[in-house]
mmCIF file of C-alpha atoms in Angstrom:
data_model
loop_
_atom_site.group_PDB
_atom_site.id
_atom_site.type_symbol
_atom_site.label_atom_id
_atom_site.label_comp_id
_atom_site.label_asym_id
_atom_site.label_seq_id
_atom_site.Cartn_x
_atom_site.Cartn_y
_atom_site.Cartn_z
ATOM 1 C CA UNK A 228 95.160 112.343 96.245
ATOM 2 C CA UNK A 229 92.036 114.273 97.207
ATOM 3 C CA UNK A 230 89.092 112.201 98.293
ATOM 4 C CA UNK A 231 85.559 113.286 97.554
ATOM 5 C CA UNK A 232 83.230 113.558 100.530
ATOM 6 C CA UNK A 233 81.501 110.443 99.354
ATOM 7 C CA UNK A 234 84.791 108.555 99.246
ATOM 8 C CA UNK A 235 85.713 109.687 102.764
ATOM 9 C CA UNK A 236 82.439 108.250 103.980
ATOM 10 C CA UNK A 237 82.541 105.113 101.845
ATOM 11 C CA UNK A 238 86.072 104.171 102.922
ATOM 12 C CA UNK A 239 85.894 105.564 106.469
ATOM 13 C CA UNK A 240 86.336 102.129 108.084
ATOM 14 C CA UNK A 241 89.534 101.686 106.129
ATOM 15 C CA UNK A 242 90.792 105.199 106.652
ATOM 16 C CA UNK A 243 90.536 104.950 110.441
ATOM 17 C CA UNK A 244 92.715 101.833 110.449
ATOM 18 C CA UNK A 245 96.298 102.981 111.094
ATOM 19 C CA UNK A 246 97.560 100.191 108.768
ATOM 20 C CA UNK A 247 95.500 101.570 105.904
ATOM 21 C CA UNK A 248 94.730 105.240 106.485
ATOM 22 C CA UNK A 249 94.176 107.797 103.747
ATOM 23 C CA UNK A 250 97.493 106.837 102.194
ATOM 24 C CA UNK A 251 96.573 103.176 101.936
ATOM 25 C CA UNK A 252 93.136 103.951 100.594
ATOM 26 C CA UNK A 253 94.712 106.136 97.918
ATOM 27 C CA UNK A 254 96.969 103.200 97.002
ATOM 28 C CA UNK A 255 93.939 100.951 96.651
ATOM 29 C CA UNK A 256 92.150 103.471 94.461
ATOM 30 C CA UNK A 257 95.188 103.662 92.197
ATOM 31 C CA UNK A 258 95.720 99.912 92.087
ATOM 32 C CA UNK A 259 94.856 97.497 89.294
ATOM 33 C CA UNK A 260 93.937 93.896 90.045
ATOM 34 C CA UNK A 261 93.137 91.144 87.566
ATOM 35 C CA UNK A 262 90.894 88.199 88.478
ATOM 36 C CA UNK A 263 90.880 85.104 86.303
ATOM 37 C CA UNK A 264 87.406 83.567 86.428
ATOM 38 C CA UNK A 265 84.148 85.225 87.483
ATOM 39 C CA UNK A 266 82.918 82.008 89.075
ATOM 40 C CA UNK A 267 83.008 80.521 92.576
ATOM 41 C CA UNK A 268 86.308 82.042 93.691
ATOM 42 C CA UNK A 269 86.053 85.130 91.506
ATOM 43 C CA UNK A 270 82.628 86.148 92.857
ATOM 44 C CA UNK A 271 83.594 86.933 96.445
ATOM 45 C CA UNK A 272 87.082 88.106 95.475
ATOM 46 C CA UNK A 273 85.708 90.575 92.910
ATOM 47 C CA UNK A 274 83.030 91.876 95.269
ATOM 48 C CA UNK A 275 85.433 92.529 98.136
ATOM 49 C CA UNK A 276 88.085 94.048 95.895
ATOM 50 C CA UNK A 277 85.425 96.357 94.461
ATOM 51 C CA UNK A 278 84.071 97.230 97.911
ATOM 52 C CA UNK A 279 87.615 97.996 99.085
ATOM 53 C CA UNK A 280 87.958 100.548 96.321
ATOM 54 C CA UNK A 281 90.493 98.831 94.082
ATOM 55 C CA UNK A 282 90.519 101.388 91.292
ATOM 56 C CA UNK A 283 90.698 99.102 88.280
ATOM 57 C CA UNK A 284 89.502 95.531 88.249
ATOM 58 C CA UNK A 285 90.082 93.321 85.229
ATOM 59 C CA UNK A 286 88.538 89.936 84.728
ATOM 60 C CA UNK A 287 88.275 87.191 82.153
ATOM 61 C CA UNK A 288 85.736 84.400 81.819
ATOM 62 C CA UNK A 289 84.286 82.697 78.761
ATOM 63 C CA UNK A 290 81.075 81.365 80.286
ATOM 64 C CA UNK A 291 77.494 82.567 80.612
ATOM 65 C CA UNK A 292 75.598 82.595 83.897
ATOM 66 C CA UNK A 293 73.790 79.306 84.456
ATOM 67 C CA UNK A 294 71.245 78.355 87.124
ATOM 68 C CA UNK A 295 73.643 75.773 88.597
ATOM 69 C CA UNK A 296 76.219 78.533 89.246
ATOM 70 C CA UNK A 297 74.031 80.425 91.681
ATOM 71 C CA UNK A 298 74.541 77.991 94.575
ATOM 72 C CA UNK A 299 77.977 79.598 95.056
ATOM 73 C CA UNK A 300 78.691 82.334 92.470
ATOM 74 C CA UNK A 301 77.179 85.165 94.452
ATOM 75 C CA UNK A 302 78.183 87.989 92.114
ATOM 76 C CA UNK A 303 75.484 86.730 89.695
ATOM 77 C CA UNK A 304 71.744 86.377 90.199
ATOM 78 C CA UNK A 305 68.591 84.842 88.763
ATOM 79 C CA UNK A 306 67.894 87.711 86.407
ATOM 80 C CA UNK A 307 71.323 87.395 84.790
ATOM 81 C CA UNK A 308 70.959 83.769 83.711
ATOM 82 C CA UNK A 309 72.125 83.592 80.103
ATOM 83 C CA UNK A 310 74.265 86.736 80.311
ATOM 84 C CA UNK A 311 78.029 86.542 80.057
ATOM 85 C CA UNK A 312 79.582 86.146 83.492
ATOM 86 C CA UNK A 313 81.877 89.111 82.979
ATOM 87 C CA UNK A 314 78.960 91.365 82.042
ATOM 88 C CA UNK A 315 76.974 90.165 85.037
ATOM 89 C CA UNK A 316 79.969 90.654 87.345
ATOM 90 C CA UNK A 317 80.559 94.113 85.938
ATOM 91 C CA UNK A 318 76.962 95.111 86.715
ATOM 92 C CA UNK A 319 77.300 93.895 90.305
ATOM 93 C CA UNK A 320 80.605 95.673 90.812
ATOM 94 C CA UNK A 321 79.325 98.950 89.400
ATOM 95 C CA UNK A 322 76.180 98.740 91.532
ATOM 96 C CA UNK A 323 78.330 98.155 94.624
ATOM 97 C CA UNK A 324 80.970 100.789 93.957
ATOM 98 C CA UNK A 325 80.881 103.200 91.020
ATOM 99 C CA UNK A 326 84.486 104.237 91.802
ATOM 100 C CA UNK A 327 85.741 101.041 90.213
ATOM 101 C CA UNK A 328 86.745 100.923 86.579
ATOM 102 C CA UNK A 329 85.977 97.448 85.229
ATOM 103 C CA UNK A 330 87.857 95.867 82.341
ATOM 104 C CA UNK A 331 85.966 92.763 81.292
ATOM 105 C CA UNK A 332 87.194 90.158 78.812
ATOM 106 C CA UNK A 333 84.631 87.614 77.666
ATOM 107 C CA UNK A 334 86.773 84.777 76.443
ATOM 108 C CA UNK A 335 89.365 82.172 77.315
ATOM 109 C CA UNK A 336 92.915 83.027 78.227
ATOM 110 C CA UNK A 337 95.381 81.353 75.904
ATOM 111 C CA UNK A 338 99.102 81.214 75.215
ATOM 112 C CA UNK A 339 98.532 83.977 72.669
ATOM 113 C CA UNK A 340 96.604 86.509 74.731
ATOM 114 C CA UNK A 341 97.305 85.967 78.437
ATOM 115 C CA UNK A 342 100.516 87.973 78.801
ATOM 116 C CA UNK A 343 99.109 91.005 77.087
ATOM 117 C CA UNK A 344 95.884 90.812 79.108
ATOM 118 C CA UNK A 345 97.595 90.684 82.513
ATOM 119 C CA UNK A 346 100.529 92.967 81.728
ATOM 120 C CA UNK A 347 98.900 96.193 82.930
ATOM 121 C CA UNK A 348 97.882 94.929 86.389
ATOM 122 C CA UNK A 349 99.671 95.104 89.731
ATOM 123 C CA UNK A 350 98.353 91.843 91.188
ATOM 124 C CA UNK A 351 96.722 88.816 89.582
ATOM 125 C CA UNK A 352 94.259 86.378 91.216
ATOM 126 C CA UNK A 353 93.734 82.860 89.913
ATOM 127 C CA UNK A 354 90.201 81.559 90.387
ATOM 128 C CA UNK A 355 90.318 79.111 87.485
ATOM 129 C CA UNK A 356 88.779 75.674 87.585
ATOM 130 C CA UNK A 357 91.272 73.485 85.737
ATOM 131 C CA UNK A 358 94.951 72.535 85.776
ATOM 132 C CA UNK A 359 95.992 73.646 82.260
ATOM 133 C CA UNK A 360 94.790 77.198 82.979
ATOM 134 C CA UNK A 361 96.522 77.203 86.384
ATOM 135 C CA UNK A 362 99.874 76.315 84.849
ATOM 136 C CA UNK A 363 99.355 78.806 82.023
ATOM 137 C CA UNK A 364 98.547 81.572 84.512
ATOM 138 C CA UNK A 365 101.532 80.686 86.680
ATOM 139 C CA UNK A 366 103.929 80.832 83.776
ATOM 140 C CA UNK A 367 102.427 84.043 82.382
ATOM 141 C CA UNK A 368 102.589 85.726 85.814
ATOM 142 C CA UNK A 369 106.238 84.668 86.120
ATOM 143 C CA UNK A 370 107.194 86.097 82.731
ATOM 144 C CA UNK A 371 105.243 89.296 83.449
ATOM 145 C CA UNK A 372 106.663 89.493 87.001
ATOM 146 C CA UNK A 373 103.256 89.722 88.617
ATOM 147 C CA UNK A 374 102.394 88.576 92.117
ATOM 148 C CA UNK A 375 99.902 85.718 91.745
ATOM 149 C CA UNK A 376 97.343 84.999 94.460
ATOM 150 C CA UNK A 377 96.209 81.429 93.930
ATOM 151 C CA UNK A 378 93.044 79.825 95.291
ATOM 152 C CA UNK A 379 91.658 76.385 94.536
ATOM 153 C CA UNK A 380 89.012 74.098 95.944
ATOM 154 C CA UNK A 381 87.614 70.610 95.902
ATOM 155 C CA UNK A 382 84.370 69.516 97.621
ATOM 156 C CA UNK A 383 85.069 70.692 101.210
ATOM 157 C CA UNK A 384 88.776 71.499 100.846
ATOM 158 C CA UNK A 385 90.480 74.680 99.796
ATOM 159 C CA UNK A 386 94.051 75.836 99.196
ATOM 160 C CA UNK A 387 95.395 79.390 99.122
ATOM 161 C CA UNK A 388 98.876 80.665 98.472
ATOM 162 C CA UNK A 389 100.800 83.533 96.893
ATOM 163 C CA UNK A 390 103.471 83.127 94.239
ATOM 164 C CA UNK A 391 106.244 85.701 93.813
ATOM 165 C CA UNK A 392 109.014 84.004 91.879
ATOM 166 C CA UNK A 393 110.256 87.393 90.686
ATOM 167 C CA UNK A 394 111.047 88.207 94.322
ATOM 168 C CA UNK A 395 112.968 84.992 94.956
ATOM 169 C CA UNK A 396 109.917 83.180 96.324
ATOM 170 C CA UNK A 397 108.323 80.009 94.931
ATOM 171 C CA UNK A 398 105.974 79.604 91.966
ATOM 172 C CA UNK A 399 103.189 77.067 91.377
ATOM 173 C CA UNK A 400 105.640 74.706 89.663
ATOM 174 C CA UNK A 401 107.878 74.754 92.768
ATOM 175 C CA UNK A 402 104.839 73.478 94.687
ATOM 176 C CA UNK A 403 103.450 71.096 92.056
ATOM 177 C CA UNK A 404 105.985 70.611 89.230
ATOM 178 C CA UNK A 405 103.537 69.237 86.683
ATOM 179 C CA UNK A 406 99.794 68.931 86.181
ATOM 180 C CA UNK A 407 98.288 65.489 86.534
ATOM 181 C CA UNK A 408 98.261 63.608 83.242
ATOM 182 C CA UNK A 409 94.943 63.726 81.443
ATOM 183 C CA UNK A 410 94.019 60.145 82.242
ATOM 184 C CA UNK A 411 94.453 60.662 85.980
ATOM 185 C CA UNK A 412 92.225 63.667 86.437
ATOM 186 C CA UNK A 413 89.192 61.655 87.302
ATOM 187 C CA UNK A 414 86.405 63.047 85.265
ATOM 188 C CA UNK A 415 85.003 65.901 83.305
ATOM 189 C CA UNK A 416 81.757 65.682 85.196
ATOM 190 C CA UNK A 417 80.896 68.715 87.194
ATOM 191 C CA UNK A 418 82.271 67.939 90.601
ATOM 192 C CA UNK A 419 80.447 68.843 93.781
ATOM 193 C CA UNK A 420 81.544 71.722 95.943
ATOM 194 C CA UNK A 421 80.090 73.163 99.129
ATOM 195 C CA UNK A 422 78.602 76.491 98.036
ATOM 196 C CA UNK A 423 80.066 78.563 100.864
ATOM 197 C CA UNK A 424 83.577 77.100 100.426
ATOM 198 C CA UNK A 425 84.648 79.418 97.583
ATOM 199 C CA UNK A 426 83.381 82.252 99.792
ATOM 200 C CA UNK A 427 86.133 81.444 102.294
ATOM 201 C CA UNK A 428 88.858 80.845 99.715
ATOM 202 C CA UNK A 429 87.981 83.744 97.390
ATOM 203 C CA UNK A 430 87.825 86.196 100.299
ATOM 204 C CA UNK A 431 91.242 85.014 101.522
ATOM 205 C CA UNK A 432 92.547 85.729 98.025
ATOM 206 C CA UNK A 433 91.063 89.233 98.155
ATOM 207 C CA UNK A 434 92.698 89.825 101.543
ATOM 208 C CA UNK A 435 96.102 88.764 100.227
ATOM 209 C CA UNK A 436 95.720 91.013 97.169
ATOM 210 C CA UNK A 437 94.750 93.992 99.356
ATOM 211 C CA UNK A 438 97.680 93.359 101.735
ATOM 212 C CA UNK A 439 100.036 93.135 98.775
ATOM 213 C CA UNK A 440 98.822 96.511 97.480
ATOM 214 C CA UNK A 441 99.036 98.124 100.921
ATOM 215 C CA UNK A 442 102.352 96.458 101.756
ATOM 216 C CA UNK A 443 101.147 95.346 105.197
ATOM 217 C CA UNK A 444 101.311 92.152 107.225
ATOM 218 C CA UNK A 445 102.816 88.809 106.305
ATOM 219 C CA UNK A 446 101.916 87.333 102.964
ATOM 220 C CA UNK A 447 101.248 83.658 102.318
ATOM 221 C CA UNK A 448 104.153 83.609 99.835
ATOM 222 C CA UNK A 449 106.270 80.608 100.854
ATOM 223 C CA UNK A 450 103.323 78.913 102.555
ATOM 224 C CA UNK A 451 100.296 76.930 101.457
ATOM 225 C CA UNK A 452 97.171 77.432 103.530
ATOM 226 C CA UNK A 453 94.973 74.344 103.528
ATOM 227 C CA UNK A 454 91.363 74.682 104.677
ATOM 228 C CA UNK A 455 89.207 71.687 105.601
ATOM 229 C CA UNK A 456 85.601 72.812 106.002
ATOM 230 C CA UNK A 457 84.420 69.520 107.512
ATOM 231 C CA UNK A 458 87.035 69.551 110.266
ATOM 232 C CA UNK A 459 86.993 73.374 110.316
ATOM 233 C CA UNK A 460 90.780 73.528 110.352
ATOM 234 C CA UNK A 461 93.282 75.794 108.675
ATOM 235 C CA UNK A 462 96.801 74.391 108.367
ATOM 236 C CA UNK A 463 99.873 76.057 106.920
ATOM 237 C CA UNK A 464 102.699 74.119 105.318
ATOM 238 C CA UNK A 465 105.898 75.505 103.832
ATOM 239 C CA UNK A 466 106.380 75.963 100.121
ATOM 240 C CA UNK A 467 110.063 75.988 99.185
ATOM 241 C CA UNK A 468 111.532 77.580 96.114
ATOM 242 C CA UNK A 469 112.714 74.636 94.032
ATOM 243 C CA UNK A 470 116.213 75.233 92.626
ATOM 244 C CA UNK A 471 115.316 72.661 89.977
ATOM 245 C CA UNK A 472 112.039 74.322 89.028
ATOM 246 C CA UNK A 473 111.629 74.135 85.251
ATOM 247 C CA UNK A 474 110.308 77.704 85.218
ATOM 248 C CA UNK A 475 111.959 79.760 87.965
ATOM 249 C CA UNK A 476 114.835 77.457 88.972
ATOM 250 C CA UNK A 477 118.548 77.825 88.316
ATOM 251 C CA UNK A 478 118.500 76.153 84.904
ATOM 252 C CA UNK A 479 115.029 76.751 83.560
ATOM 253 C CA UNK A 480 113.817 74.647 80.643
ATOM 254 C CA UNK A 481 110.589 76.596 80.166
ATOM 255 C CA UNK A 482 111.469 79.742 78.262
ATOM 256 C CA UNK A 483 108.080 80.625 76.855
ATOM 257 C CA UNK A 484 104.419 79.842 77.382
ATOM 258 C CA UNK A 485 103.205 76.405 76.398
ATOM 259 C CA UNK A 486 99.682 75.035 76.501
ATOM 260 C CA UNK A 487 98.792 71.793 78.228
ATOM 261 C CA UNK A 488 96.170 69.813 76.485
ATOM 262 C CA UNK A 489 92.857 70.047 78.237
ATOM 263 C CA UNK A 490 90.338 67.349 78.766
ATOM 264 C CA UNK A 491 88.346 67.071 75.564
ATOM 265 C CA UNK A 492 85.133 67.947 77.358
ATOM 266 C CA UNK A 493 86.818 70.969 79.000
ATOM 267 C CA UNK A 494 87.993 72.475 75.825
ATOM 268 C CA UNK A 495 85.316 74.741 74.589
ATOM 269 C CA UNK A 496 85.464 78.126 72.983
ATOM 270 C CA UNK A 497 83.972 81.114 74.765
ATOM 271 C CA UNK A 498 80.224 80.699 74.959
ATOM 272 C CA UNK A 499 77.830 82.934 73.074
ATOM 273 C CA UNK A 500 75.665 84.549 75.695
ATOM 274 C CA UNK A 501 72.617 86.753 75.518
ATOM 275 C CA UNK A 502 73.796 90.318 75.767
ATOM 276 C CA UNK B 5 107.101 54.009 115.346
ATOM 277 C CA UNK B 6 103.563 55.211 114.911
ATOM 278 C CA UNK B 7 103.043 58.451 113.079
ATOM 279 C CA UNK B 8 99.817 60.204 112.230
ATOM 280 C CA UNK B 9 98.977 60.406 108.548
ATOM 281 C CA UNK B 10 96.454 62.943 107.241
ATOM 282 C CA UNK B 11 94.472 61.582 104.328
ATOM 283 C CA UNK B 12 93.065 64.020 101.755
ATOM 284 C CA UNK B 13 89.425 63.779 100.712
ATOM 285 C CA UNK B 14 90.058 61.986 97.388
ATOM 286 C CA UNK B 15 91.832 59.096 99.140
ATOM 287 C CA UNK B 16 89.410 58.595 102.005
ATOM 288 C CA UNK B 17 87.534 55.954 100.052
ATOM 289 C CA UNK B 18 90.607 53.794 100.586
ATOM 290 C CA UNK B 19 90.752 54.443 104.337
ATOM 291 C CA UNK B 20 87.089 53.700 105.015
ATOM 292 C CA UNK B 21 86.413 57.396 105.273
ATOM 293 C CA UNK B 22 89.094 58.150 107.861
ATOM 294 C CA UNK B 23 90.804 61.485 107.521
ATOM 295 C CA UNK B 24 93.614 60.440 109.823
ATOM 296 C CA UNK B 25 95.245 57.060 110.207
ATOM 297 C CA UNK B 26 98.160 55.793 112.294
ATOM 298 C CA UNK B 27 100.941 53.916 110.577
ATOM 299 C CA UNK B 28 104.492 52.793 111.280
ATOM 300 C CA UNK B 29 107.654 53.528 109.358
ATOM 301 C CA UNK B 30 111.308 54.351 109.969
ATOM 302 C CA UNK B 31 111.162 56.626 106.951
ATOM 303 C CA UNK B 32 108.643 57.819 104.370
ATOM 304 C CA UNK B 33 109.243 54.889 101.973
ATOM 305 C CA UNK B 34 108.604 52.469 104.843
ATOM 306 C CA UNK B 35 105.515 54.377 105.840
ATOM 307 C CA UNK B 36 104.074 54.216 102.325
ATOM 308 C CA UNK B 37 104.733 50.454 102.191
ATOM 309 C CA UNK B 38 102.936 49.979 105.503
ATOM 310 C CA UNK B 39 100.039 52.198 104.443
ATOM 311 C CA UNK B 40 99.692 50.094 101.296
ATOM 312 C CA UNK B 41 99.397 46.942 103.447
ATOM 313 C CA UNK B 42 96.580 48.431 105.508
ATOM 314 C CA UNK B 43 94.931 50.333 102.670
ATOM 315 C CA UNK B 44 95.573 48.543 99.400
ATOM 316 C CA UNK B 45 95.587 50.835 96.383
ATOM 317 C CA UNK B 46 96.848 53.873 98.266
ATOM 318 C CA UNK B 47 100.436 53.642 97.022
ATOM 319 C CA UNK B 48 99.584 53.764 93.324
ATOM 320 C CA UNK B 49 97.546 56.893 93.911
ATOM 321 C CA UNK B 50 100.475 58.828 95.340
ATOM 322 C CA UNK B 51 103.470 57.136 93.674
ATOM 323 C CA UNK B 52 104.538 56.532 90.089
ATOM 324 C CA UNK B 53 105.035 52.905 89.055
ATOM 325 C CA UNK B 54 108.777 53.356 89.732
ATOM 326 C CA UNK B 55 108.021 54.291 93.346
ATOM 327 C CA UNK B 56 108.750 58.029 93.117
ATOM 328 C CA UNK B 57 106.159 60.439 94.374
ATOM 329 C CA UNK B 58 103.803 61.768 91.718
ATOM 330 C CA UNK B 59 104.586 65.312 90.617
ATOM 331 C CA UNK B 60 101.200 66.764 91.614
ATOM 332 C CA UNK B 61 101.078 65.236 95.097
ATOM 333 C CA UNK B 62 103.119 66.451 98.041
ATOM 334 C CA UNK B 63 103.904 64.774 101.319
ATOM 335 C CA UNK B 64 104.641 66.976 104.275
ATOM 336 C CA UNK B 65 106.451 65.876 107.407
ATOM 337 C CA UNK B 66 104.919 68.231 109.929
ATOM 338 C CA UNK B 67 105.028 71.438 107.848
ATOM 339 C CA UNK B 68 108.000 70.585 105.598
ATOM 340 C CA UNK B 69 107.711 69.222 102.071
ATOM 341 C CA UNK B 70 109.697 65.947 102.057
ATOM 342 C CA UNK B 71 111.102 66.795 98.592
ATOM 343 C CA UNK B 72 113.181 69.427 100.363
ATOM 344 C CA UNK B 73 114.268 67.002 103.074
ATOM 345 C CA UNK B 74 115.452 63.524 102.112
ATOM 346 C CA UNK B 75 112.416 62.729 100.015
ATOM 347 C CA UNK B 76 111.353 59.083 100.475
ATOM 348 C CA UNK B 77 114.363 58.528 102.748
ATOM 349 C CA UNK B 78 113.192 61.206 105.177
ATOM 350 C CA UNK B 79 113.322 59.640 108.632
ATOM 351 C CA UNK B 80 110.319 59.568 110.932
ATOM 352 C CA UNK B 81 110.040 59.632 114.677
ATOM 353 C CA UNK B 82 107.241 59.042 117.147
ATOM 354 C CA UNK B 83 104.410 61.554 117.006
ATOM 355 C CA UNK B 84 105.447 62.978 113.667
ATOM 356 C CA UNK B 85 102.580 64.024 111.426
ATOM 357 C CA UNK B 86 102.584 63.312 107.731
ATOM 358 C CA UNK B 87 100.100 65.047 105.420
ATOM 359 C CA UNK B 88 99.292 64.036 101.866
ATOM 360 C CA UNK B 89 98.286 67.156 99.911
ATOM 361 C CA UNK B 90 97.341 66.838 96.230
ATOM 362 C CA UNK B 91 96.987 69.640 93.726
ATOM 363 C CA UNK B 92 93.324 70.603 93.367
ATOM 364 C CA UNK B 93 91.529 72.752 90.809
ATOM 365 C CA UNK B 94 87.832 73.561 90.623
ATOM 366 C CA UNK B 95 86.417 70.271 91.668
ATOM 367 C CA UNK B 96 89.297 68.351 90.141
ATOM 368 C CA UNK B 97 92.195 66.749 91.890
ATOM 369 C CA UNK B 98 95.266 64.947 90.797
ATOM 370 C CA UNK B 99 94.873 61.777 92.822
#
């Protein structure tokens, strides 16, 4: 791959790293990464993936930018309130790095569309905000044999891990076999979250995706990284592949995608946004 | 045998805000019973009515998931650390 002069300058801090080099940068420029959700986790992940020169970035989100998002969703801004999040994110990415081809899907991922949407990507990031979507994404990534970089958060706590069941490593269902039943998920009210927290978790997801593309370092696959912002601690626990996993175990019972019912107040079609 | 138990944010209401508590137990089942005595209501948050762990909550002995050890029968020794880690998603949690 021949770099332009501009690319040599833009990516010079990567290229001088022996672990990346021109070869690694070329890999990044050829890579395709999909990010589910252009919200709290998606914002920093998308920005750093774009800055790193990931050649094609796909994303899906069905919401429009709202004032209450801006406390943490730093890919958007005041002027974009009312626009679709994917359109807003696309504008930020293109302004940051015109090398990146952006594939934006304004809508919800469902049993019917998710496999087709993610099938062309090398790595998939989950920045979704609810359990039904997390299980759907896990199952779709398994069937499509995609490495899934998972990030989640709650108030001051975050969790990051990588699922590679197609490489003999665990999936989300090995870690948490089932989503909490509807009645137990406490509320549909918007829950509080420290604005900078998704910055930490989303950037860790971007780092894992970049390492996966470059083939360097040790991935979090097989481990769950738990971040506590109040105690300022990172802890790693082991995630074992569950031989009895309903999806990737020895006698799987899940053979195709199924939808979990969402909280009534969660289930909403893609919003109509100002263009 | 006192062990240290790490309490996740959603359960800290039950432990008067403490993120770590000390509790005794020869094994995990014992430990949960003793935690319930000191912090009533904690057991039903992490266990099904039949006593099994809920499917979206994990208990780790040091860094190992007890489901891949002896589950509730996993033995404990002095200075062990047990962490309760629930599934979380965008401001939601399963506890």
